Coordinates of C-alpha atoms in Angstrom, one line a residue:
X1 CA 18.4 2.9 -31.0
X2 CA 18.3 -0.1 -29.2
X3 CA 15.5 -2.4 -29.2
X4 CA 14.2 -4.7 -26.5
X5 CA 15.5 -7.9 -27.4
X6 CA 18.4 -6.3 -27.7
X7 CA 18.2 -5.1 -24.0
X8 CA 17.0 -8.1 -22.9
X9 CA 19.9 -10.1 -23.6
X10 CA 22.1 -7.0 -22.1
X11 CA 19.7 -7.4 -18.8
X12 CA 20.3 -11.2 -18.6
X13 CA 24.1 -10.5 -18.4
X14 CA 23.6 -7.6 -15.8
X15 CA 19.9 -8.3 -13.6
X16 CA 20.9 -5.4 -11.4
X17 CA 18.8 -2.6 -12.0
X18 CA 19.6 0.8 -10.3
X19 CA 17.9 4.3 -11.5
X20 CA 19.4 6.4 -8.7
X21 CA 23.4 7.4 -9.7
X22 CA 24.2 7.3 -6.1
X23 CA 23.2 3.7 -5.6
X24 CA 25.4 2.2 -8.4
X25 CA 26.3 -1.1 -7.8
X26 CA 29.2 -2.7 -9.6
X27 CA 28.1 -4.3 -13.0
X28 CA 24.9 -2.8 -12.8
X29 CA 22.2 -1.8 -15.4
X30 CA 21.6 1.8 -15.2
X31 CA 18.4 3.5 -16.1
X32 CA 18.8 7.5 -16.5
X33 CA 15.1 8.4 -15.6
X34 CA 13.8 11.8 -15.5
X35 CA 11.8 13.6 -13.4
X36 CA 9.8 16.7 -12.6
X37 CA 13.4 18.6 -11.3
X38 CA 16.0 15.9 -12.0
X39 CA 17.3 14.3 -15.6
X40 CA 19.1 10.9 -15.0
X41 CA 21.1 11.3 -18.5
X42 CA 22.7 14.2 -16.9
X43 CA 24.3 11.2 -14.8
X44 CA 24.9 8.5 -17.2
X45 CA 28.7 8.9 -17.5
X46 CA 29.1 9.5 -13.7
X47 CA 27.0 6.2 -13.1
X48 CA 29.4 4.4 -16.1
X49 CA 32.6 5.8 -13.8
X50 CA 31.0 4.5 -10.6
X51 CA 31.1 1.0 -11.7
X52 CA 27.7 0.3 -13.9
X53 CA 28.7 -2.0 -17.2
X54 CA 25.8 0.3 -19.3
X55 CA 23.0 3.1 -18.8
X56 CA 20.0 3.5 -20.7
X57 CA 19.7 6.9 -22.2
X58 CA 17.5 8.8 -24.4
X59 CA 19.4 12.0 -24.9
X60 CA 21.2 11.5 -28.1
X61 CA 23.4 14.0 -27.1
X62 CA 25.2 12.1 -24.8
X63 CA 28.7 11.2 -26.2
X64 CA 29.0 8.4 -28.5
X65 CA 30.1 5.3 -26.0
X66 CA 29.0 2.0 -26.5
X67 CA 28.2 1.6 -22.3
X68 CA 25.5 4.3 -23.4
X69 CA 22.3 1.8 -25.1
X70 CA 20.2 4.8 -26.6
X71 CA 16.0 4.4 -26.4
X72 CA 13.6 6.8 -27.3
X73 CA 12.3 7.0 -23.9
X74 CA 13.9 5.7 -20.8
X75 CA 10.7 4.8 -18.4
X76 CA 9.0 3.0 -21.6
X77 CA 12.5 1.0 -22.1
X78 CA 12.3 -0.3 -18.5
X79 CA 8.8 -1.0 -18.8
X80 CA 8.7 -2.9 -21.8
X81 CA 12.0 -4.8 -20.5
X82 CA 9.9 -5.5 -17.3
X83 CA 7.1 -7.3 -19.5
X84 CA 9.3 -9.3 -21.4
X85 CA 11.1 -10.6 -18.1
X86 CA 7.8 -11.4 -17.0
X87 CA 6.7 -13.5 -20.1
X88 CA 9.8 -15.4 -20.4
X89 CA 9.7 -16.1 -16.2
X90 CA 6.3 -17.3 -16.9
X91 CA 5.6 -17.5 -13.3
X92 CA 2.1 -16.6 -12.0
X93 CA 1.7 -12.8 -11.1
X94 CA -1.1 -11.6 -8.3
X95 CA -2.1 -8.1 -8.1
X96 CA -3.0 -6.3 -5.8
X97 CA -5.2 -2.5 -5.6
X98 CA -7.5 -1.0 -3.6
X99 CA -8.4 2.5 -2.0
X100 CA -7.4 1.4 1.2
X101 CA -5.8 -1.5 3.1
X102 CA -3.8 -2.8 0.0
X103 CA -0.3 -2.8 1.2
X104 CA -1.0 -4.1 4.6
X105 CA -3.3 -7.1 2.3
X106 CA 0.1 -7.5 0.6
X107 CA 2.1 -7.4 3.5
X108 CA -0.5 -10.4 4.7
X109 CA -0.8 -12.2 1.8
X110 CA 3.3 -12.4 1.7
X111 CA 3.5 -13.7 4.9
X112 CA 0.8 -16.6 4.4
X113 CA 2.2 -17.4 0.7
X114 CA 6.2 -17.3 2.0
X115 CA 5.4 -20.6 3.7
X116 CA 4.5 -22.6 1.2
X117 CA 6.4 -20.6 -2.2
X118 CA 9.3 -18.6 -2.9
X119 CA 7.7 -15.4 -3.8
X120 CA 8.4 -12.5 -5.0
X121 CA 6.2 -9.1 -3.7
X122 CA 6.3 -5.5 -4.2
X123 CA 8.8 -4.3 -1.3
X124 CA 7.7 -1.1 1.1
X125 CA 5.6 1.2 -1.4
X126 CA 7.1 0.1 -4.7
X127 CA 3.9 0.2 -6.4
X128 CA 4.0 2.8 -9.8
X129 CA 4.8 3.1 -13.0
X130 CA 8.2 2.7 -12.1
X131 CA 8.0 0.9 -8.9
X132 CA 6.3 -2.1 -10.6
X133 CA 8.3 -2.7 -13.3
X134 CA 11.2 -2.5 -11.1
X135 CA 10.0 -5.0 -8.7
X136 CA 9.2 -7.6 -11.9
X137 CA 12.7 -7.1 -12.9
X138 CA 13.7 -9.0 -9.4
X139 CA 12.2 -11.9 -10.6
X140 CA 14.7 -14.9 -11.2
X141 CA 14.2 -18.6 -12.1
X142 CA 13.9 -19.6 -8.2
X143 CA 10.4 -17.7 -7.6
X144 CA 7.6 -19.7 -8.1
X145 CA 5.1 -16.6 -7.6
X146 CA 4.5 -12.5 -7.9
X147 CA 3.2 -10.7 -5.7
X148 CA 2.5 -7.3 -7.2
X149 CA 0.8 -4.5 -5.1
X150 CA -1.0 -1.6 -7.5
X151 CA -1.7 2.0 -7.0
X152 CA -3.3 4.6 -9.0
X153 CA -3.7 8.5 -8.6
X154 CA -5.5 9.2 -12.0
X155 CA -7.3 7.3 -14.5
X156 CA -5.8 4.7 -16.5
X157 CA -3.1 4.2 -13.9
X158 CA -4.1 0.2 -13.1
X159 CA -4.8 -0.4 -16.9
X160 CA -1.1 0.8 -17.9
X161 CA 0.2 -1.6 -14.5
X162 CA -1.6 -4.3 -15.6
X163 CA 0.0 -4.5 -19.3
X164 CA 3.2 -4.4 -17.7
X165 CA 3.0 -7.0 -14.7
X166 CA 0.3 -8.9 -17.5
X167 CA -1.9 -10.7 -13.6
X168 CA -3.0 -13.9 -13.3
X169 CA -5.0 -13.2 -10.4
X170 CA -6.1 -9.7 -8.8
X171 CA -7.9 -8.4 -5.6
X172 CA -9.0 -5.1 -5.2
X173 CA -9.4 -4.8 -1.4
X174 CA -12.5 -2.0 -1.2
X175 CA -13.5 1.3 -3.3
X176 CA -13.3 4.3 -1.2
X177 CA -12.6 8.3 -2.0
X178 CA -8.9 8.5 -2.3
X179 CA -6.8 11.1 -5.0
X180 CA -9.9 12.9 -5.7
X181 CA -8.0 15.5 -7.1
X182 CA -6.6 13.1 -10.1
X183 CA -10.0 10.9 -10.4
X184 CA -12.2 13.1 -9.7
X185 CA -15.2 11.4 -8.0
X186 CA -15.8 8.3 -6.3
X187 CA -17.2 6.9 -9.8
X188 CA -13.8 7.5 -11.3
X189 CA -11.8 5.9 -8.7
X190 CA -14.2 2.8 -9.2
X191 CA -13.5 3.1 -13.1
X192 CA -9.9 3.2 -12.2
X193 CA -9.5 0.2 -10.0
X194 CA -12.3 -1.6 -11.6
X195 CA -9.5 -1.7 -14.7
X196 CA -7.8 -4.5 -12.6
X197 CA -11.0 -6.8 -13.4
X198 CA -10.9 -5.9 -16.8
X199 CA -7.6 -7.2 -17.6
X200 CA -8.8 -10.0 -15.4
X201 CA -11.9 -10.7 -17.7
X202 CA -10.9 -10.5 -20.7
X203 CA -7.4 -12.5 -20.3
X204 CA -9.1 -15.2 -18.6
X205 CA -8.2 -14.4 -14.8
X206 CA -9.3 -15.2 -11.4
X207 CA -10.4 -12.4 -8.8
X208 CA -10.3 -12.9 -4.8
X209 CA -12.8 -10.9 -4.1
X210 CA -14.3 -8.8 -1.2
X211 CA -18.1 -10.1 -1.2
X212 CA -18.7 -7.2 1.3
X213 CA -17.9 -4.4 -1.3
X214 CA -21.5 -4.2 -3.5
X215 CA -19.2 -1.6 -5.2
X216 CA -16.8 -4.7 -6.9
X217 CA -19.4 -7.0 -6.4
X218 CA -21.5 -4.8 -9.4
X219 CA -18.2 -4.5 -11.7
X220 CA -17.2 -8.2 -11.6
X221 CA -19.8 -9.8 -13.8
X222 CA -17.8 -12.3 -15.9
X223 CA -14.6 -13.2 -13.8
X224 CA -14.2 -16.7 -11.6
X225 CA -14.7 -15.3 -8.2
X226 CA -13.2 -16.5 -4.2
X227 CA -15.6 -14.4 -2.2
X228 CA -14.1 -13.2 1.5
X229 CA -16.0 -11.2 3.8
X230 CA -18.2 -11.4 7.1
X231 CA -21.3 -12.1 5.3
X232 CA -23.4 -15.9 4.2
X233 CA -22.7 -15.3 0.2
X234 CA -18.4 -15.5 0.9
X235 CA -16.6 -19.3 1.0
X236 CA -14.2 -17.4 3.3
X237 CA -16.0 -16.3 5.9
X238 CA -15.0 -14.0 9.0
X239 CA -16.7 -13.0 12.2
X240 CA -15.6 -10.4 14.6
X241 CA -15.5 -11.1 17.6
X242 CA -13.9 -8.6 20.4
X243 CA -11.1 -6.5 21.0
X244 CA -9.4 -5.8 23.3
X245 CA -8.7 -2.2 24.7
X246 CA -5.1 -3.1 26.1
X247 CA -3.7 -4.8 22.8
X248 CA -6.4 -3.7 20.1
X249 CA -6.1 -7.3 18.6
X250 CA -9.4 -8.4 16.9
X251 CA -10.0 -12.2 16.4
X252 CA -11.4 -13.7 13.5
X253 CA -13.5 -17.2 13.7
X254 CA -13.1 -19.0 10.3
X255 CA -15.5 -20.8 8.3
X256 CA -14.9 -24.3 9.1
X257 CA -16.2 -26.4 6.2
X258 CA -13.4 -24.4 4.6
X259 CA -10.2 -24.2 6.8
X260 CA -11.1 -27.8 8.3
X261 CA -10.6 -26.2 11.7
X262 CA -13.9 -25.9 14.0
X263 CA -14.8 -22.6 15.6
X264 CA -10.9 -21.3 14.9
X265 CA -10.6 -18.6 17.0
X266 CA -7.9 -16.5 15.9
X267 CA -5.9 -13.5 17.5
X268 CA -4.0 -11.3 15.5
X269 CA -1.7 -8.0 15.6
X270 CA -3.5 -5.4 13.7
X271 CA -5.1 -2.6 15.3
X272 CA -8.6 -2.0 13.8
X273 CA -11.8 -4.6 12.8
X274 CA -11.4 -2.4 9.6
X275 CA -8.1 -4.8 8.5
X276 CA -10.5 -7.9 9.1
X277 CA -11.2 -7.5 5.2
X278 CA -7.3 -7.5 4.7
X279 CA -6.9 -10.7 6.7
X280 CA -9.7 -12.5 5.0
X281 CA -8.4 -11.7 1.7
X282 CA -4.7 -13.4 2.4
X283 CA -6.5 -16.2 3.8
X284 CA -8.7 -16.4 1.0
X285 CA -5.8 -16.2 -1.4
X286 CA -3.6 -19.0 0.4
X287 CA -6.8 -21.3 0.4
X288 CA -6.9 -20.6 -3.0
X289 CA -2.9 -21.2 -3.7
X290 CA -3.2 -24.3 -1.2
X291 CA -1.5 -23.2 1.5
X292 CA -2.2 -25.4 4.0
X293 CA -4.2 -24.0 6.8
X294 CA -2.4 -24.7 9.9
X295 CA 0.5 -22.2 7.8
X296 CA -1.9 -19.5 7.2
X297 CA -2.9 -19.0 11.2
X298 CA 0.6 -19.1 11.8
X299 CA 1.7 -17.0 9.7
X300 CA -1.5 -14.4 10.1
X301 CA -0.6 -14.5 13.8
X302 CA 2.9 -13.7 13.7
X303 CA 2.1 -11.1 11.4
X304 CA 3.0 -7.3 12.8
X305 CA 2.4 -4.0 11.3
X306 CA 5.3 -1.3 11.1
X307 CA 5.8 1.8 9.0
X308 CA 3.1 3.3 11.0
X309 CA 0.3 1.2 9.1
X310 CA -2.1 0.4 11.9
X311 CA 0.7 -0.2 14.0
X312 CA 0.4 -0.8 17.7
X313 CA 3.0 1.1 19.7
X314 CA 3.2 1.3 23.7
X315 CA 5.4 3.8 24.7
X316 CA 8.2 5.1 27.5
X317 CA 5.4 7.3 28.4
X318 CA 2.7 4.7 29.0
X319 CA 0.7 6.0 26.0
X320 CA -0.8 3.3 23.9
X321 CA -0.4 5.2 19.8
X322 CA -2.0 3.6 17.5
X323 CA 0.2 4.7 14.4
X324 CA -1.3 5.0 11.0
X325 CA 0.3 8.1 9.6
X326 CA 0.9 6.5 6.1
X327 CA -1.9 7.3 4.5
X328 CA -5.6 9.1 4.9
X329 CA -8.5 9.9 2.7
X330 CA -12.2 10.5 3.9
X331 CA -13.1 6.5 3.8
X332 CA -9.7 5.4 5.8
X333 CA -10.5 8.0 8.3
X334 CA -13.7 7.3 8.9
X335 CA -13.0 3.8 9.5
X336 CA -9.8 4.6 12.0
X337 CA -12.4 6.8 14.0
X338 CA -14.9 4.2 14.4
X339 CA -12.7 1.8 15.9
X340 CA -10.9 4.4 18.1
X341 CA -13.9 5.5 19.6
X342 CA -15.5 1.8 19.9
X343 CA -12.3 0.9 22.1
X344 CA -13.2 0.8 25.5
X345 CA -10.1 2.1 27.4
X346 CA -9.8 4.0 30.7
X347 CA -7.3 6.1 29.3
X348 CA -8.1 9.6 28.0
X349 CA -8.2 9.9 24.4
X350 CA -6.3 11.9 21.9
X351 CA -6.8 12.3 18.5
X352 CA -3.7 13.8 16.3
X353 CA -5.0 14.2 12.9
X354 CA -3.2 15.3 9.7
X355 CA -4.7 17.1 6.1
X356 CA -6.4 14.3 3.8
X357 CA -4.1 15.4 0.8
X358 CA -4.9 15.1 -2.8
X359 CA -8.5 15.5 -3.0
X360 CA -8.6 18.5 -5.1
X361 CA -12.1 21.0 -5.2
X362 CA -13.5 18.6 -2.3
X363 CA -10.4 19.2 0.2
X364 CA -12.4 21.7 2.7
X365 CA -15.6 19.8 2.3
X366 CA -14.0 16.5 3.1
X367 CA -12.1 18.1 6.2
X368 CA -15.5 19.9 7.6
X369 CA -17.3 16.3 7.1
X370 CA -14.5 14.3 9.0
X371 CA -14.7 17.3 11.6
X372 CA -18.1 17.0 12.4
X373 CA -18.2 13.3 12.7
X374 CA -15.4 13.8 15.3
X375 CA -17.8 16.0 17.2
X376 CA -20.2 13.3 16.9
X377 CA -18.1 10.3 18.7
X378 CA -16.0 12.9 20.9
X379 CA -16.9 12.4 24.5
X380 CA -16.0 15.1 27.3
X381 CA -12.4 14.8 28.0
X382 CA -10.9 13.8 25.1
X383 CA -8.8 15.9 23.2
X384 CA -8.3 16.6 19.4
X385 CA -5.1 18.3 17.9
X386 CA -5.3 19.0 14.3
X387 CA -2.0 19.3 11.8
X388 CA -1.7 20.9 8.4
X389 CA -2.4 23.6 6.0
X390 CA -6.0 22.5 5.4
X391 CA -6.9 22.1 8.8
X392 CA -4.8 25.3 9.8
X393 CA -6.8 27.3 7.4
X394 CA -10.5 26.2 8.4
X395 CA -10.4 28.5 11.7
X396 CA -11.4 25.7 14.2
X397 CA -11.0 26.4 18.0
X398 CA -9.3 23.3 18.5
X399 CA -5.5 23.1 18.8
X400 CA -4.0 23.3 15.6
X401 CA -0.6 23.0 13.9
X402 CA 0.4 24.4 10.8
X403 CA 3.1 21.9 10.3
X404 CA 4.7 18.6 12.1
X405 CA 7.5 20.4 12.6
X406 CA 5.5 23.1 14.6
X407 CA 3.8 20.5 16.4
X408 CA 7.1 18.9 17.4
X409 CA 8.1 22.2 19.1
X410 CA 5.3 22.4 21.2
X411 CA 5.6 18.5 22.4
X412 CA 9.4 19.5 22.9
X413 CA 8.2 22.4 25.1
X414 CA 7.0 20.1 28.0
X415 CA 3.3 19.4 26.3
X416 CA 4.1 15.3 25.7
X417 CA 0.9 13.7 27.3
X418 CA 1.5 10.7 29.5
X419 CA -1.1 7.7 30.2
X420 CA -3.4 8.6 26.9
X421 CA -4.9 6.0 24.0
X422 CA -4.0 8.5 20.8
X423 CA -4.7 7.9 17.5
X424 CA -2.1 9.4 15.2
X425 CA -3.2 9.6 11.4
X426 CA -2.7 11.8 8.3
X427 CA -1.3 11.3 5.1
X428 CA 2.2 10.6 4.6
X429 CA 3.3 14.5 2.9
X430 CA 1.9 15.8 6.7
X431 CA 4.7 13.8 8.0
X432 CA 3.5 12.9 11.3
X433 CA 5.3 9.8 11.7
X434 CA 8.2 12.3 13.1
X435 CA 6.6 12.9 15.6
X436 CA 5.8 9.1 17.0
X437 CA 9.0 9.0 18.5
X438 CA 7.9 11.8 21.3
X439 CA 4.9 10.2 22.5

């Protein structure tokens, strides 16, 4: 079998990594990884034929061919090559996790850090077992920093990331119920997350962190701290100060014995005061990188959301959607309500809502909670359409949708509403981003 020094000096002569067979590009490094209904080795020759100069294997059954580099298990192969790429780079490595808000903090923190370095960040949702190591495998000798976002759906998820990407520096954005089905409580996805500050600690790391959190603030005893937030204790400080119902841009008024710039009064494009946490952490984190300050407000300004992540979208229609179909769990929800209903808007409202998946035993109780709140903020008029098998099976009066696709036959029947502020939001298995284009 081979080892990875061995594959090392294979991966220096071919740096393109593929693990999909019908991606191969020519001279490539093939991993054959396997999956719940799919075995990469089952491709290995096709990818050789297709143009790659060697796949990694681990079925020994594979014919003898000396394109074929045998390990005892593929994924560990690429992960330990990943680590040893990223101690011989040597470049400094930034993680990022978090319940919510982590990849639009990424998407943030690239844009403020681009100006200054040439990075290298996690790109769309890359951020797994296997999504991380295959990002640190994109690092070549040009990059002068990492940018590595994090996420975990059971315990001991951040801790095995960690020993791969080996941080520098971390943030963990806030601590909210999220995969309660694979952490099981609130407690455990603290545990989980909290592993980011425990690499951090004991390998002599520095944490931006959210001062606002009491949550992170009680697991970071020992680790050199920036503190963000809205509140006195934080060096980075933010203050809300309106938005506005026409472009749902918030503006943000920075500390100025910090920045250097007095009373900076700073529009952005994200929908939401609930991403003011995500902009003061990439502002704390290019303070701390010395980025120059002028470049962060640029670049925080210019900044727009897409992949419906708290995305703004004014349609044909003259609806105003805010699209954040990505992702939802009880603690993202309840923030995307508040600021819905706090936007003052003439428009009606309408709320398209899909299932909260992966919370397990707490799935109903979650979904009748988030229910009632809506009743709570709903005034008369607006209107709330609810999508998914949960919310299908709860018997609610309201309009409901087993599926998106059943909801996209309806709004293809002539029931598209015109004029209307709508939040759209669910997580991303409900697929209600196909619907965005009817609105």
């Amino acid at each position: 079998m081979i080892q990875t020094d061995k594959l090392y000096e294979i991966f220096c002569q071919h740096p393109e990594i593929v693990t999909d067979s019908r991606q191969i590009l020519p001279g490539c490094l093939f991993f054959a990884l396997k999956g719940a209904r799919f075995d990469g080795n089952q491709y290995a020759l096709e990818a050789l034929e297709s143009g790659a100069a060697y796949a990694v294997i681990d079925d020994a059954r594979l014919p003898n061919d000396p394109r074929l580099l045998l390990v005892e298990d593929v994924l560990g192969a690429m992960q330990a090559l990943a680590r040893e790429h990223r101690r011989r780079m040597g470049i400094p490595v930034i993680a990022i996790t978090g319940t919510n808000g982590k990849t639009t903090t990424k998407e943030l923190a690239a844009a403020v850090l681009s100006t200054t370095y040439r990075l290298l960040y996690t790109q769309g949702n890359l951020n797994n077992h296997i999504g991380v190591p295959l990002t640190l495998l994109r690092l070549r000798q040009e990059h002068q920093l990492a940018l590595v976002e994090m996420g975990a759906s059971k315990p001991g998820d951040i801790a095995e990331l960690c020993a791969i990407a080996e941080p520098n520096y971390g943030i963990i954005t806030n601590i909210g119920q999220a995969h309660l089905e694979g952490f099981g409580s609130l407690e455990g996805v603290l545990r989980t997350k909290g592993e980011l500050y425990d690499w951090l600690r004991n390998h002599e790391g520095k944490a931006i962190r959210n001062a606002d959190d009491p949550l992170l603030r009680d697991i970071a005893d020992g680790i050199p701290s920036v503190l963000y937030g809205q509140g006195s204790e934080a060096l980075i400080r933010g203050e809300l100060l309106s938005q506005e119902a026409g472009k749902l841009f918030f503006e943000l008024q920075w500390s100025a014995e910090v920045i250097g710039i007095e009373g900076q009064r700073q529009a952005t494009q994200l929908v939401g005061a609930y991403n003011m946490g995500n902009v003061l952490a990439a502002v704390a984190l290019g303070l701390f990188l010395d980025v120059p300050s002028e470049e962060i407000v640029r670049s925080i300004a210019a900044y727009s959301p897409s992949n419906s992540r708290s995305q703004l979208m004014h349609t044909p229609l003259d609806n105003l959607v805010i699209a954040d179909a990505y992702n939802a769990n009880p603690s993202s929800m309840h923030h995307a309500l508040e600021n819905f209903f706090a936007i003052e808007s003439p428009r009606p409202r309408l709320l398209i809502l899909g299932d909260m998946n992966e919370l397990g035993t707490q799935a109903h109780e979650a979904h009748q909670i988030l229910y009632e709140e809506i009743q709570r903020l709903a005034q008369e008029g607006d209107q709330l359409w609810l999508c998914g098998p949960i919310w299908a099976g709860m018997g609610l009066t309201e309009r409901t949708f087993a599926s998106a696709v059943e909801l996209e036959h309806y709004l293809s029947k002539g029931n598209v509403p015109h004029g209307h502020l709508i939040l759209v939001k669910g997580s991303n298995g409900i697929r209600l981003n196909n619907i965005l284009p009817k609105l």
